[in-house]
Every structure is written in structure tokens, then in C-alpha cells.
mmCIF entry with sequence, helices, sheets and N, C-alpha, C, O atoms, coordinates in Angstrom:
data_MODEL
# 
_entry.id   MODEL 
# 
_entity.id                         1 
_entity.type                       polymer 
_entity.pdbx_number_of_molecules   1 
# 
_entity_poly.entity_id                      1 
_entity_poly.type                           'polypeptide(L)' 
_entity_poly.nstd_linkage                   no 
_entity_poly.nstd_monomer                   no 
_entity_poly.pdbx_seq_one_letter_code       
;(UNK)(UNK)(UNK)(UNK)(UNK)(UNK)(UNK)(UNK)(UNK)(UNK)(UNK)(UNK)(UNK)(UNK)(UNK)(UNK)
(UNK)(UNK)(UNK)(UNK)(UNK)(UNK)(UNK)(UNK)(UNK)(UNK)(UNK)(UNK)(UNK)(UNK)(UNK)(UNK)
(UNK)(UNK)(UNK)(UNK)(UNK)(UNK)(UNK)(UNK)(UNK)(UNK)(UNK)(UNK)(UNK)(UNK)(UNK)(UNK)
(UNK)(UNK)
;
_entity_poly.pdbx_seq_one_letter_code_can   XXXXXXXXXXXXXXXXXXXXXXXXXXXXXXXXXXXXXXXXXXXXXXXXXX 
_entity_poly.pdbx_strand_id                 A 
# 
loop_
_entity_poly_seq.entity_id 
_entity_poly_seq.num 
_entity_poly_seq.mon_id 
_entity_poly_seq.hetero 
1 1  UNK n 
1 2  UNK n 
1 3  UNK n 
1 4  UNK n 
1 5  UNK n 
1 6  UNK n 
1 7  UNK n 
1 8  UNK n 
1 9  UNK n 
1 10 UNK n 
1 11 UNK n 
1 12 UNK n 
1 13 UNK n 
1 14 UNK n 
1 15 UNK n 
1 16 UNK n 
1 17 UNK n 
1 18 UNK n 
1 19 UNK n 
1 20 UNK n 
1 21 UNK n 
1 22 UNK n 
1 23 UNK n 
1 24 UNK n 
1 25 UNK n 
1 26 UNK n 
1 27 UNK n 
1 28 UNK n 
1 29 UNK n 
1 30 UNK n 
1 31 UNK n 
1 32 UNK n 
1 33 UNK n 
1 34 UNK n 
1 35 UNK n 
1 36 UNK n 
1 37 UNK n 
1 38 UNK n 
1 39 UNK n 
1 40 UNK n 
1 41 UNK n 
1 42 UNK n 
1 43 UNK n 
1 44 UNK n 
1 45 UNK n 
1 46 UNK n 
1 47 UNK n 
1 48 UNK n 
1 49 UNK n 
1 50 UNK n 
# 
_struct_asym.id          A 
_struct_asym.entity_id   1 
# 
loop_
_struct_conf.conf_type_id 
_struct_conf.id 
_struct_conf.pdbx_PDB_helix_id 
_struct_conf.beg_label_comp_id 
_struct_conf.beg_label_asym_id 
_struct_conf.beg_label_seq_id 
_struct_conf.pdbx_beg_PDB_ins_code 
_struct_conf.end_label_comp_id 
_struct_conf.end_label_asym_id 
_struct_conf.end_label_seq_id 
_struct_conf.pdbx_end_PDB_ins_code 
_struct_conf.beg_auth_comp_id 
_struct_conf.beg_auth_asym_id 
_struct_conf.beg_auth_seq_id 
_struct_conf.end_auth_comp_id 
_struct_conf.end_auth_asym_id 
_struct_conf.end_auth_seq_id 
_struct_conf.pdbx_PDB_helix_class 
_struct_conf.details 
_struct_conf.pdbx_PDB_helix_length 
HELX_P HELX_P1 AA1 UNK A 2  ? UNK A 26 ? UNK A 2  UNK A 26 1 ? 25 
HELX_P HELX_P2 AA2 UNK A 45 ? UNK A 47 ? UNK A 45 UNK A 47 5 ? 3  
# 
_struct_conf_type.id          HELX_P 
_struct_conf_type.criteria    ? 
_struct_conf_type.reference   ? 
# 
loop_
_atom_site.group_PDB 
_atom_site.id 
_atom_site.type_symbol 
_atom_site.label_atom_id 
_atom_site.label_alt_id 
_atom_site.label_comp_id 
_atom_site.label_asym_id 
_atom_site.label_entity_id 
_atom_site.label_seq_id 
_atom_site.pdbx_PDB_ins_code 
_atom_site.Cartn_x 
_atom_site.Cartn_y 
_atom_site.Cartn_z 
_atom_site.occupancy 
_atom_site.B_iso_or_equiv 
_atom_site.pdbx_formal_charge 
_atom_site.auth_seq_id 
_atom_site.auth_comp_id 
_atom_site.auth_asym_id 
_atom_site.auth_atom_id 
_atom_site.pdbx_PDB_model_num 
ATOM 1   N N  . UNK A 1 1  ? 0.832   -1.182  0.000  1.00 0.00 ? 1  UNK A N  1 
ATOM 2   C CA . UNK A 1 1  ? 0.000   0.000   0.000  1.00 0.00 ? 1  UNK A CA 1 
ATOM 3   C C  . UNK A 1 1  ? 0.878   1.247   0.000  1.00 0.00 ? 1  UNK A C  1 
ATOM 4   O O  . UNK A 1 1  ? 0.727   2.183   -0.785 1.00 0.00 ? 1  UNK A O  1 
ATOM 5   N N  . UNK A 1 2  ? 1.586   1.192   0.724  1.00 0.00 ? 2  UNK A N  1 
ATOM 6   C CA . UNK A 1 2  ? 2.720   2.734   1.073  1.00 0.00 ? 2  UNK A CA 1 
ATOM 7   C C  . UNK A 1 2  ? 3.680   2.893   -0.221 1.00 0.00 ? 2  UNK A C  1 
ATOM 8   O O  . UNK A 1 2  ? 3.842   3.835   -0.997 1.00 0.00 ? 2  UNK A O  1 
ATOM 9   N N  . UNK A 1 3  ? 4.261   1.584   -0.144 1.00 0.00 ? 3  UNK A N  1 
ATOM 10  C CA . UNK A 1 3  ? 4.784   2.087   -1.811 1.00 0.00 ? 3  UNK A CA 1 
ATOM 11  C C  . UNK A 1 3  ? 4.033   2.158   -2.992 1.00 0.00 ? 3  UNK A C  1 
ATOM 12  O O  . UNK A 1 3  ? 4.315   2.976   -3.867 1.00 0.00 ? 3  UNK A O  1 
ATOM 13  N N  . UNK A 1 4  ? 3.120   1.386   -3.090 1.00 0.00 ? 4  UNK A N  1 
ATOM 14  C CA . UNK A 1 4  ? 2.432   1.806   -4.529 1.00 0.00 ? 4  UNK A CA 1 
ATOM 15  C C  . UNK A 1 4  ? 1.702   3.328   -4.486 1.00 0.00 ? 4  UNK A C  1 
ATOM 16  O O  . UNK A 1 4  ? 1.213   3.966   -5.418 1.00 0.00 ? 4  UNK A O  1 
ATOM 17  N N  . UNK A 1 5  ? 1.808   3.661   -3.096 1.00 0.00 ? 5  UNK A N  1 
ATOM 18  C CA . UNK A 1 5  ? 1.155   5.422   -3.114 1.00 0.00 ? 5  UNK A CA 1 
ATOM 19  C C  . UNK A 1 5  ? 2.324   6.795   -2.669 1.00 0.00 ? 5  UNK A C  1 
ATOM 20  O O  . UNK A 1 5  ? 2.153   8.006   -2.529 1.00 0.00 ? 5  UNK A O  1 
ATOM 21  N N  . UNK A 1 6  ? 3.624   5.826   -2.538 1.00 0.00 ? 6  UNK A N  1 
ATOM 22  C CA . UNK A 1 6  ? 4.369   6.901   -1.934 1.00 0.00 ? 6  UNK A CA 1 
ATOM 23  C C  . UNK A 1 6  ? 5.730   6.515   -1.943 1.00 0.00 ? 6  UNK A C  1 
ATOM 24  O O  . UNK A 1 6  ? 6.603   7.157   -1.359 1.00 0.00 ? 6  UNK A O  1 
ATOM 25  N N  . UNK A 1 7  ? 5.989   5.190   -2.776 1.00 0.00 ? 7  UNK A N  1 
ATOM 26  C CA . UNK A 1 7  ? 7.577   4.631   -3.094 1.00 0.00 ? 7  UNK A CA 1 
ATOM 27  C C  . UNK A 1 7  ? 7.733   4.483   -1.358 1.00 0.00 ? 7  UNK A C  1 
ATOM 28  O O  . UNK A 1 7  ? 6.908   4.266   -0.470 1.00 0.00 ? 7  UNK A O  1 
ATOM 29  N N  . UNK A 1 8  ? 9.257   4.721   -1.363 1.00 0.00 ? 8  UNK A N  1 
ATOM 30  C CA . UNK A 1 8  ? 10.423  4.281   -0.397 1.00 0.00 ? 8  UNK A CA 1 
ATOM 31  C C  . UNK A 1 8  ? 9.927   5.188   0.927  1.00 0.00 ? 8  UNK A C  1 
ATOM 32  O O  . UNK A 1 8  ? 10.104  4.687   2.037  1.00 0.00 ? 8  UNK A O  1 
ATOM 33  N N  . UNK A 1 9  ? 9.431   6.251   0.846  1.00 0.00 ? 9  UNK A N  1 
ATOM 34  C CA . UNK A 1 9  ? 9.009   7.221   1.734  1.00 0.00 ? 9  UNK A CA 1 
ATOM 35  C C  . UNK A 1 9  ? 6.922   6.614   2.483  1.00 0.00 ? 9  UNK A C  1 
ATOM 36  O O  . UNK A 1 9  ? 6.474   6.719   3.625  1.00 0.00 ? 9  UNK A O  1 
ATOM 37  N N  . UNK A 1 10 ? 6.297   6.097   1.309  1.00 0.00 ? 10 UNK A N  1 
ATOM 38  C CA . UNK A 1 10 ? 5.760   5.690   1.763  1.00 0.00 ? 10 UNK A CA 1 
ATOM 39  C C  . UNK A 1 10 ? 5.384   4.552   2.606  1.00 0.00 ? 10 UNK A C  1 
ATOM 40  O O  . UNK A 1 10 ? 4.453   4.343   3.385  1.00 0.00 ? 10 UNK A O  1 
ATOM 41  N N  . UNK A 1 11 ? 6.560   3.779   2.143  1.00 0.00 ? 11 UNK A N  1 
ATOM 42  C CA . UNK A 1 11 ? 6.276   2.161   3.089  1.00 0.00 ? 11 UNK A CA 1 
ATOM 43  C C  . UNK A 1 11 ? 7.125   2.775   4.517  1.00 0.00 ? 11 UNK A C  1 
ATOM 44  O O  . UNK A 1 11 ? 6.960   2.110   5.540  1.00 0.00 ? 11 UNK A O  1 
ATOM 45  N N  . UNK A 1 12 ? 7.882   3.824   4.597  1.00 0.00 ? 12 UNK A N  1 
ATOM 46  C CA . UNK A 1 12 ? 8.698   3.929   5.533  1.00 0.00 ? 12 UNK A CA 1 
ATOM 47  C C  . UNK A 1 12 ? 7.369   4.955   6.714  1.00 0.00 ? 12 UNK A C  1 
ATOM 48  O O  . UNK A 1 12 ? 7.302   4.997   7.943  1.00 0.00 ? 12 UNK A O  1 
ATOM 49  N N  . UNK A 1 13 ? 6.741   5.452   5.936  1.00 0.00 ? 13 UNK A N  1 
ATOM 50  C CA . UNK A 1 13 ? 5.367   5.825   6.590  1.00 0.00 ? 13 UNK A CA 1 
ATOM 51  C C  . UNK A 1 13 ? 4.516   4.970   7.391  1.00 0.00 ? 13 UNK A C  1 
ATOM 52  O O  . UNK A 1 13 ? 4.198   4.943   8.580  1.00 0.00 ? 13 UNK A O  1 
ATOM 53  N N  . UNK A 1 14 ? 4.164   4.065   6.044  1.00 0.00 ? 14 UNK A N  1 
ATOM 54  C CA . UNK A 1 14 ? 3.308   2.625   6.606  1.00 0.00 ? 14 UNK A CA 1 
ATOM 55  C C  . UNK A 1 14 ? 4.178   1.739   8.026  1.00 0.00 ? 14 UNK A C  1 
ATOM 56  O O  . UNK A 1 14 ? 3.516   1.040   8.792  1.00 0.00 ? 14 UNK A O  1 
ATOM 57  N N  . UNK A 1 15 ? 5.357   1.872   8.159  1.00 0.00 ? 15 UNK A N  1 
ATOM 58  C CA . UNK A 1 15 ? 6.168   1.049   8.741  1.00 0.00 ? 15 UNK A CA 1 
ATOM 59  C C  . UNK A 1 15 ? 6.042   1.831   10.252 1.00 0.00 ? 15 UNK A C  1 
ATOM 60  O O  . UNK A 1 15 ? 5.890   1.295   11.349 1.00 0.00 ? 15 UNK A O  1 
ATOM 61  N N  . UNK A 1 16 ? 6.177   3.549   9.871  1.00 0.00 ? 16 UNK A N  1 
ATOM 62  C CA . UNK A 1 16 ? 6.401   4.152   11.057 1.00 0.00 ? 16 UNK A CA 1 
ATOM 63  C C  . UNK A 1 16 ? 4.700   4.081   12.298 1.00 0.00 ? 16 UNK A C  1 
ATOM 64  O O  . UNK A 1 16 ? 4.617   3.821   13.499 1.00 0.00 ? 16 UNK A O  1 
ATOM 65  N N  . UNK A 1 17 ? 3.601   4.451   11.243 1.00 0.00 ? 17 UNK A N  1 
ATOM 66  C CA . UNK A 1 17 ? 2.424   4.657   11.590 1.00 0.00 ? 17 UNK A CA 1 
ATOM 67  C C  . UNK A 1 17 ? 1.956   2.672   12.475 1.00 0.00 ? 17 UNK A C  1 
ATOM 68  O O  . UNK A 1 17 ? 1.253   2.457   13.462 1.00 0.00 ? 17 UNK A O  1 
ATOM 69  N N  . UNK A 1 18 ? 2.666   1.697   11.625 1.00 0.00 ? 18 UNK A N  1 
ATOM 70  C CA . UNK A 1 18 ? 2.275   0.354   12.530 1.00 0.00 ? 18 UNK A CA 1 
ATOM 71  C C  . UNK A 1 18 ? 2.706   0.375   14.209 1.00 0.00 ? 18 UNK A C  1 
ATOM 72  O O  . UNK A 1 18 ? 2.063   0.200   15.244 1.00 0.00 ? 18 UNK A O  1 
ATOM 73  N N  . UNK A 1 19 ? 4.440   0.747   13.834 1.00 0.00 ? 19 UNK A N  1 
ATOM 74  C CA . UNK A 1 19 ? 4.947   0.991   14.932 1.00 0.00 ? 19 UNK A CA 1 
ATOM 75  C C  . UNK A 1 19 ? 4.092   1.813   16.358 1.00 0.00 ? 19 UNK A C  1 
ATOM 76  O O  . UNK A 1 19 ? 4.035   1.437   17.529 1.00 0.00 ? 19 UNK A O  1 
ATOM 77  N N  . UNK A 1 20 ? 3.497   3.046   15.703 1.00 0.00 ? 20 UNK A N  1 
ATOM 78  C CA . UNK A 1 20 ? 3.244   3.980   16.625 1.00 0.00 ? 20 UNK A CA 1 
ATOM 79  C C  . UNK A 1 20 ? 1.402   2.960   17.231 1.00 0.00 ? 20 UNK A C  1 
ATOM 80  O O  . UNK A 1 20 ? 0.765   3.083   18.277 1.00 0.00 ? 20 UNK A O  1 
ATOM 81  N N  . UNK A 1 21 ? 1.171   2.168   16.141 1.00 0.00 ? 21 UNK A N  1 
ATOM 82  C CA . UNK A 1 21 ? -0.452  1.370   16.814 1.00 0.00 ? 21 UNK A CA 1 
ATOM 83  C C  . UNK A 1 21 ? 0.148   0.420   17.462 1.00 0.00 ? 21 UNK A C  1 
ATOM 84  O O  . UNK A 1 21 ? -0.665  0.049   18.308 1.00 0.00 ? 21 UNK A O  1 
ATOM 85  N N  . UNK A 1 22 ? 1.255   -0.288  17.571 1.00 0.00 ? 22 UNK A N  1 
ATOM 86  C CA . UNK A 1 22 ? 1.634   -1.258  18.260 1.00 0.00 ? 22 UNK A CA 1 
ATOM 87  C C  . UNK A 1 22 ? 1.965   -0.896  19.675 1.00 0.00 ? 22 UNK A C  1 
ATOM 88  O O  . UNK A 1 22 ? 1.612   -1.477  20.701 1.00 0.00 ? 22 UNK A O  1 
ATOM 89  N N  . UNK A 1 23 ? 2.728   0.197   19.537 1.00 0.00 ? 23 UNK A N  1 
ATOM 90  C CA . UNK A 1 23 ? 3.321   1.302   21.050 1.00 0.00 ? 23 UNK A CA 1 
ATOM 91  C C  . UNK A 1 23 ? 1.899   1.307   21.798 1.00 0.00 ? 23 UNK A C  1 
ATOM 92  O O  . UNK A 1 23 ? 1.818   0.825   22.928 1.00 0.00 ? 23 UNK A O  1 
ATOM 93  N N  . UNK A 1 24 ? 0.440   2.023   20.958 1.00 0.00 ? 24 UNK A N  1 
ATOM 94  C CA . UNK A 1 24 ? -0.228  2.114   22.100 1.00 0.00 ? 24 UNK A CA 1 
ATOM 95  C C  . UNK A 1 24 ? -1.252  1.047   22.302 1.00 0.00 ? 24 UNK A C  1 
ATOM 96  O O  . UNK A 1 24 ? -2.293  1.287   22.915 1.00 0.00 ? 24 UNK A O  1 
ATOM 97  N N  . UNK A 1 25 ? -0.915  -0.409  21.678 1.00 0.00 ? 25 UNK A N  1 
ATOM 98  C CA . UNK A 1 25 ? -1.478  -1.475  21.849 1.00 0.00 ? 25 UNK A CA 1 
ATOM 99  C C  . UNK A 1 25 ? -0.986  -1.951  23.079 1.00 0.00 ? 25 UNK A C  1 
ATOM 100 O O  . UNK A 1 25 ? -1.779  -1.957  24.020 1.00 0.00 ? 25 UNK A O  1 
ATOM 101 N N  . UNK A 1 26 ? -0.032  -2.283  23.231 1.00 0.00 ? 26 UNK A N  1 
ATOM 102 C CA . UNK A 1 26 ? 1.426   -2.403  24.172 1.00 0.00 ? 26 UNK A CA 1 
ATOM 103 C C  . UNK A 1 26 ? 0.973   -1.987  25.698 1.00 0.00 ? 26 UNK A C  1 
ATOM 104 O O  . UNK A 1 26 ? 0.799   -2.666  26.710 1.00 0.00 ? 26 UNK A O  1 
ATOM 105 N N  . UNK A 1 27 ? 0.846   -0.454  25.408 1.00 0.00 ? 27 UNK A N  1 
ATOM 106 C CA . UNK A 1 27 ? 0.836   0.344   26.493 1.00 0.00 ? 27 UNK A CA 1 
ATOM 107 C C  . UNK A 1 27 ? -0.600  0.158   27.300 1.00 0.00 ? 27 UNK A C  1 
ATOM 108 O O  . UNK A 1 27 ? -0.868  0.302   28.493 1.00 0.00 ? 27 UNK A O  1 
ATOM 109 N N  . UNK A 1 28 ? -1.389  -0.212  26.194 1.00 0.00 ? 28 UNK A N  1 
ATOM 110 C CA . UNK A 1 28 ? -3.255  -0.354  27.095 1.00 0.00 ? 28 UNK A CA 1 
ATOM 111 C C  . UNK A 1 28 ? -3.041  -1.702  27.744 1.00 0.00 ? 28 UNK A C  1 
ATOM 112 O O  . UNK A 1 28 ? -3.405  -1.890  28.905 1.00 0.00 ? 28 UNK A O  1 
ATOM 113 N N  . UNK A 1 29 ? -2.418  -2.713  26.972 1.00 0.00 ? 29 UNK A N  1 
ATOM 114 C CA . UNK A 1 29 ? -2.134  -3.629  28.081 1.00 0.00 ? 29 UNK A CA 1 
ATOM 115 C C  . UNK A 1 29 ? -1.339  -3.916  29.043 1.00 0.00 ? 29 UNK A C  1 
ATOM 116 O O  . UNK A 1 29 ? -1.029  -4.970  29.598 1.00 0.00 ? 29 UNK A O  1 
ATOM 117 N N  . UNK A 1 30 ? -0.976  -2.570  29.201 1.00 0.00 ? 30 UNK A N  1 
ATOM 118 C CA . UNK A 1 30 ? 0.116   -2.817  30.332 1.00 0.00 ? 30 UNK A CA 1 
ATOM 119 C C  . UNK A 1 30 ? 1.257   -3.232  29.776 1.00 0.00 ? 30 UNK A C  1 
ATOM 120 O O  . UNK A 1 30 ? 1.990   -3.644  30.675 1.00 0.00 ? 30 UNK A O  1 
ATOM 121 N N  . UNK A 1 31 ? 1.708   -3.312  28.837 1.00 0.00 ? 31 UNK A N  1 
ATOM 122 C CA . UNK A 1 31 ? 3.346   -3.621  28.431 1.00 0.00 ? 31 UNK A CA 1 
ATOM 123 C C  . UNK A 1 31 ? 4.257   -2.715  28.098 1.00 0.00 ? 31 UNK A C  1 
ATOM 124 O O  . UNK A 1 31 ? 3.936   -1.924  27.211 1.00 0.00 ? 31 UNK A O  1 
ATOM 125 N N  . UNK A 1 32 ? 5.417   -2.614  28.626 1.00 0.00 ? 32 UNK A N  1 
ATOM 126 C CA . UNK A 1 32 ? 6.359   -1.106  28.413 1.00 0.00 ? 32 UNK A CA 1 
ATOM 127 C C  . UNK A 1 32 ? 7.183   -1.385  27.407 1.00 0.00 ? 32 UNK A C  1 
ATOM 128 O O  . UNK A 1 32 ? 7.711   -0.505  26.727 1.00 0.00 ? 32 UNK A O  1 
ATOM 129 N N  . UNK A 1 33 ? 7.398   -2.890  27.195 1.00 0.00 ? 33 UNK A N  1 
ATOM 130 C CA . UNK A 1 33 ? 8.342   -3.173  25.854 1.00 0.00 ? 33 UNK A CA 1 
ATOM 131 C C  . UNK A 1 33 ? 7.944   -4.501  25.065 1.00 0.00 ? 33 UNK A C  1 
ATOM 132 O O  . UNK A 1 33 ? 7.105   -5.055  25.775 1.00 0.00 ? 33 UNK A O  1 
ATOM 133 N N  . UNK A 1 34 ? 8.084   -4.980  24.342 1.00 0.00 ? 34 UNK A N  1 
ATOM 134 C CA . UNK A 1 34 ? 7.811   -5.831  23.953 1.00 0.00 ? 34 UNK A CA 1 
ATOM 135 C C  . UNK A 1 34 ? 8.388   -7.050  24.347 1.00 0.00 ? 34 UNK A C  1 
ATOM 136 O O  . UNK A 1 34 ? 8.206   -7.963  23.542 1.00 0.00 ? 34 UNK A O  1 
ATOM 137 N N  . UNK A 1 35 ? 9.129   -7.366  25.509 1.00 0.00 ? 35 UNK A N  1 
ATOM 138 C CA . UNK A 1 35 ? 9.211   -8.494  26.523 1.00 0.00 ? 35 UNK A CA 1 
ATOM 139 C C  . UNK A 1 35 ? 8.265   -8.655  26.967 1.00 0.00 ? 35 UNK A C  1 
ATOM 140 O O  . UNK A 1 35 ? 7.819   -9.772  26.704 1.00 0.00 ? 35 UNK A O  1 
ATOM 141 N N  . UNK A 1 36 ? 7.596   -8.007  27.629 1.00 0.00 ? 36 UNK A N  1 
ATOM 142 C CA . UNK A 1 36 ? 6.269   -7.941  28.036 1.00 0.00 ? 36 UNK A CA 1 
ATOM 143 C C  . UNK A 1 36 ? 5.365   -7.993  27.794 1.00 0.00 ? 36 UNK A C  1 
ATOM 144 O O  . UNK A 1 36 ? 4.409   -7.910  28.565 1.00 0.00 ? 36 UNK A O  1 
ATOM 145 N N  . UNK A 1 37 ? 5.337   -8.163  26.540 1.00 0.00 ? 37 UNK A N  1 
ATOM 146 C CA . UNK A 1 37 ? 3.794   -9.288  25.593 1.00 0.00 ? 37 UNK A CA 1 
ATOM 147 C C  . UNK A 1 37 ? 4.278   -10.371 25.831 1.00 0.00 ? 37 UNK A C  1 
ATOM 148 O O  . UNK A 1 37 ? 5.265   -10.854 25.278 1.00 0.00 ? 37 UNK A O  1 
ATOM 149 N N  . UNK A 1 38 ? 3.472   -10.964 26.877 1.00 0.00 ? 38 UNK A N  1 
ATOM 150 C CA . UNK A 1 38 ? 3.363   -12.634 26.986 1.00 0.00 ? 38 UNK A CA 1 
ATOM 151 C C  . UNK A 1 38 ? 2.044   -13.044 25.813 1.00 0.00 ? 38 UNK A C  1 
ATOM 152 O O  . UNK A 1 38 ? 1.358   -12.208 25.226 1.00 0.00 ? 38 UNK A O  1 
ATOM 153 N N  . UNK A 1 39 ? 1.938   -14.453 25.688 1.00 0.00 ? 39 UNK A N  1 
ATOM 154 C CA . UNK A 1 39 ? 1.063   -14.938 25.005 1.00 0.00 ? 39 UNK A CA 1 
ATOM 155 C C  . UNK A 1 39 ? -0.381  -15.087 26.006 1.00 0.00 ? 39 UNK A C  1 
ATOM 156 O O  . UNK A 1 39 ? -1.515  -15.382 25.631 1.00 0.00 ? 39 UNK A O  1 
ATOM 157 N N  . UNK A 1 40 ? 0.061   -14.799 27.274 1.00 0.00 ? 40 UNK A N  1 
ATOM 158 C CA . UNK A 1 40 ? -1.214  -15.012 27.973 1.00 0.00 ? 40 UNK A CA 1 
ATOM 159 C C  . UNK A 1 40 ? -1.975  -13.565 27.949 1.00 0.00 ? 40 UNK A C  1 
ATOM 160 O O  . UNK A 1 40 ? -3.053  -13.426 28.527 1.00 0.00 ? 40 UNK A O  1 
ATOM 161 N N  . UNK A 1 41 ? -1.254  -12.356 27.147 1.00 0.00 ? 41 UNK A N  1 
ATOM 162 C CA . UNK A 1 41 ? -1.946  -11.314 27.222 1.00 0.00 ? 41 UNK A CA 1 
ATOM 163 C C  . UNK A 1 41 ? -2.692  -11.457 25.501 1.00 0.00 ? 41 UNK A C  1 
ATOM 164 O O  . UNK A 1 41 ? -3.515  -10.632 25.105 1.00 0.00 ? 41 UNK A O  1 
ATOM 165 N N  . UNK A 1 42 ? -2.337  -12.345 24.859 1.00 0.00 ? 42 UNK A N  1 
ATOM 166 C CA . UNK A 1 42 ? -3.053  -12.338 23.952 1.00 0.00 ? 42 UNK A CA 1 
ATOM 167 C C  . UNK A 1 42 ? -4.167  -12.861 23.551 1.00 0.00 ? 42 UNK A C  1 
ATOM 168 O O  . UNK A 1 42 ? -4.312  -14.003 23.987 1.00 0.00 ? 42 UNK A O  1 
ATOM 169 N N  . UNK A 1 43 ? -5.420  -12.310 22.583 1.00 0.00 ? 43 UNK A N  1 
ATOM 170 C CA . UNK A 1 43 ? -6.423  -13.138 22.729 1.00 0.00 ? 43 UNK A CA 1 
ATOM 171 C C  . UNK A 1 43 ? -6.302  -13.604 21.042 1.00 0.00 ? 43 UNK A C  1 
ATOM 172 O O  . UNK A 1 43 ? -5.811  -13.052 20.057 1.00 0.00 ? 43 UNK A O  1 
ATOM 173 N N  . UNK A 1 44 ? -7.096  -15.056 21.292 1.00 0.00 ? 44 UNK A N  1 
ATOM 174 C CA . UNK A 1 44 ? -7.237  -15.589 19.975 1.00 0.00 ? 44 UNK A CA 1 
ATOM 175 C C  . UNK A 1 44 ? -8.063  -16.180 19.503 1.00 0.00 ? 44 UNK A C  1 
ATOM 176 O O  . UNK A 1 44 ? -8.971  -16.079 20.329 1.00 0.00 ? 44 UNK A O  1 
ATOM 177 N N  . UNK A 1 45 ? -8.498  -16.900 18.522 1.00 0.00 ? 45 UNK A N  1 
ATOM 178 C CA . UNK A 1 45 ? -9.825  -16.786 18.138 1.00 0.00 ? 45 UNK A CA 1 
ATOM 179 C C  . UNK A 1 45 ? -10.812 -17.424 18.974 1.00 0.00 ? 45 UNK A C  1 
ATOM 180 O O  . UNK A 1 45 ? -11.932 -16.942 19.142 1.00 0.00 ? 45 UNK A O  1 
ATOM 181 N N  . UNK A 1 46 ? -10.362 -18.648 19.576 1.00 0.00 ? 46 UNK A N  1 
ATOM 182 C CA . UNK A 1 46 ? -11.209 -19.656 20.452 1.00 0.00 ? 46 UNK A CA 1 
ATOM 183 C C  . UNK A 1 46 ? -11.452 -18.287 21.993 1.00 0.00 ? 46 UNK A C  1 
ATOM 184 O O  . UNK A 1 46 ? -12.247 -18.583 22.885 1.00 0.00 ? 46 UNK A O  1 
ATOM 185 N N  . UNK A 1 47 ? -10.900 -17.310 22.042 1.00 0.00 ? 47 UNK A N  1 
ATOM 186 C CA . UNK A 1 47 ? -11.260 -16.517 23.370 1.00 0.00 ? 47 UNK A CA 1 
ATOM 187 C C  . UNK A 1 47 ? -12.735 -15.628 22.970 1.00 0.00 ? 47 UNK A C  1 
ATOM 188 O O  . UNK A 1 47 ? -13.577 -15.105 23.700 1.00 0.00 ? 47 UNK A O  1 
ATOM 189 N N  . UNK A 1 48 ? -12.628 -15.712 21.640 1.00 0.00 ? 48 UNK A N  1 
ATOM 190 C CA . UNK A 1 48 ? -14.077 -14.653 21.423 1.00 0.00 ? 48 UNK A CA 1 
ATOM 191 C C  . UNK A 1 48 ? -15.026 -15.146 21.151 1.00 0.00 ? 48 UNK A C  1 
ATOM 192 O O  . UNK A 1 48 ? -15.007 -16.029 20.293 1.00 0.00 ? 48 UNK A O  1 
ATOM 193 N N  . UNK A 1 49 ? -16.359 -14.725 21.846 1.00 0.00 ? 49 UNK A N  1 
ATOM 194 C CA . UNK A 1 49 ? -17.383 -15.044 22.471 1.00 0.00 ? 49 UNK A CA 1 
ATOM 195 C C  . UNK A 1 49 ? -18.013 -16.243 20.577 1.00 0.00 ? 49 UNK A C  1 
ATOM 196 O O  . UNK A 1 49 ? -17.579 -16.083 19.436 1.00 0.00 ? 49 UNK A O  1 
ATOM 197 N N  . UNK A 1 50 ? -18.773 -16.971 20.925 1.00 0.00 ? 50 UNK A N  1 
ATOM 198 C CA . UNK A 1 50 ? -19.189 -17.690 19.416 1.00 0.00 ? 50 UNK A CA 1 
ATOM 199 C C  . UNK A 1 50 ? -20.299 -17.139 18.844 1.00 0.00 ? 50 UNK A C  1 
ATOM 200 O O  . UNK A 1 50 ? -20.708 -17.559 17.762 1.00 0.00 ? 50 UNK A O  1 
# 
């Protein structure tokens, strides 16, 4: 998507903007770095309701 709309500058966009949703994914669950994503903070498909 980023490069076909913005070359080398755009995937480096797309790359920066994931980063910055992951930081405050991280942070709502309580994780300050990414050591701190355990798998028990993750949910997966069998956790959501049927």
C-alpha cells in the first residue's frame, strides 16, 4: 500500500504509523516493551465469544 502510493518514503510511513499502533497497543495492556507481551496477554480466536 505505502509504496504503490508513496515509493520508499511511503512504506517507511506505513512502517512508522504500525509501529506507533503497536506502542499504544502495548501500552493499554500494560506492556512497556515488547518483553512484556506474553502470550497469555493475547487473545485468539477460540477466546471470542461464538
Amino acid at each position: 500500500y505505502g509504496l504503490n502510493l508513496g515509493g520508499a518514503q511511503g512504506v517507511a510511513s506505513v512502517i512508522e504509523q504500525l509501529n506507533k499502533e503497536l506502542t499504544i497497543n502495548m501500552m493499554l495492556g500494560g506492556a512497556r516493551n515488547i518483553e512484556q507481551v506474553k502470550t497469555t496477554r493475547l487473545l485468539t480466536e477460540k477466546d471470542l465469544p461464538q
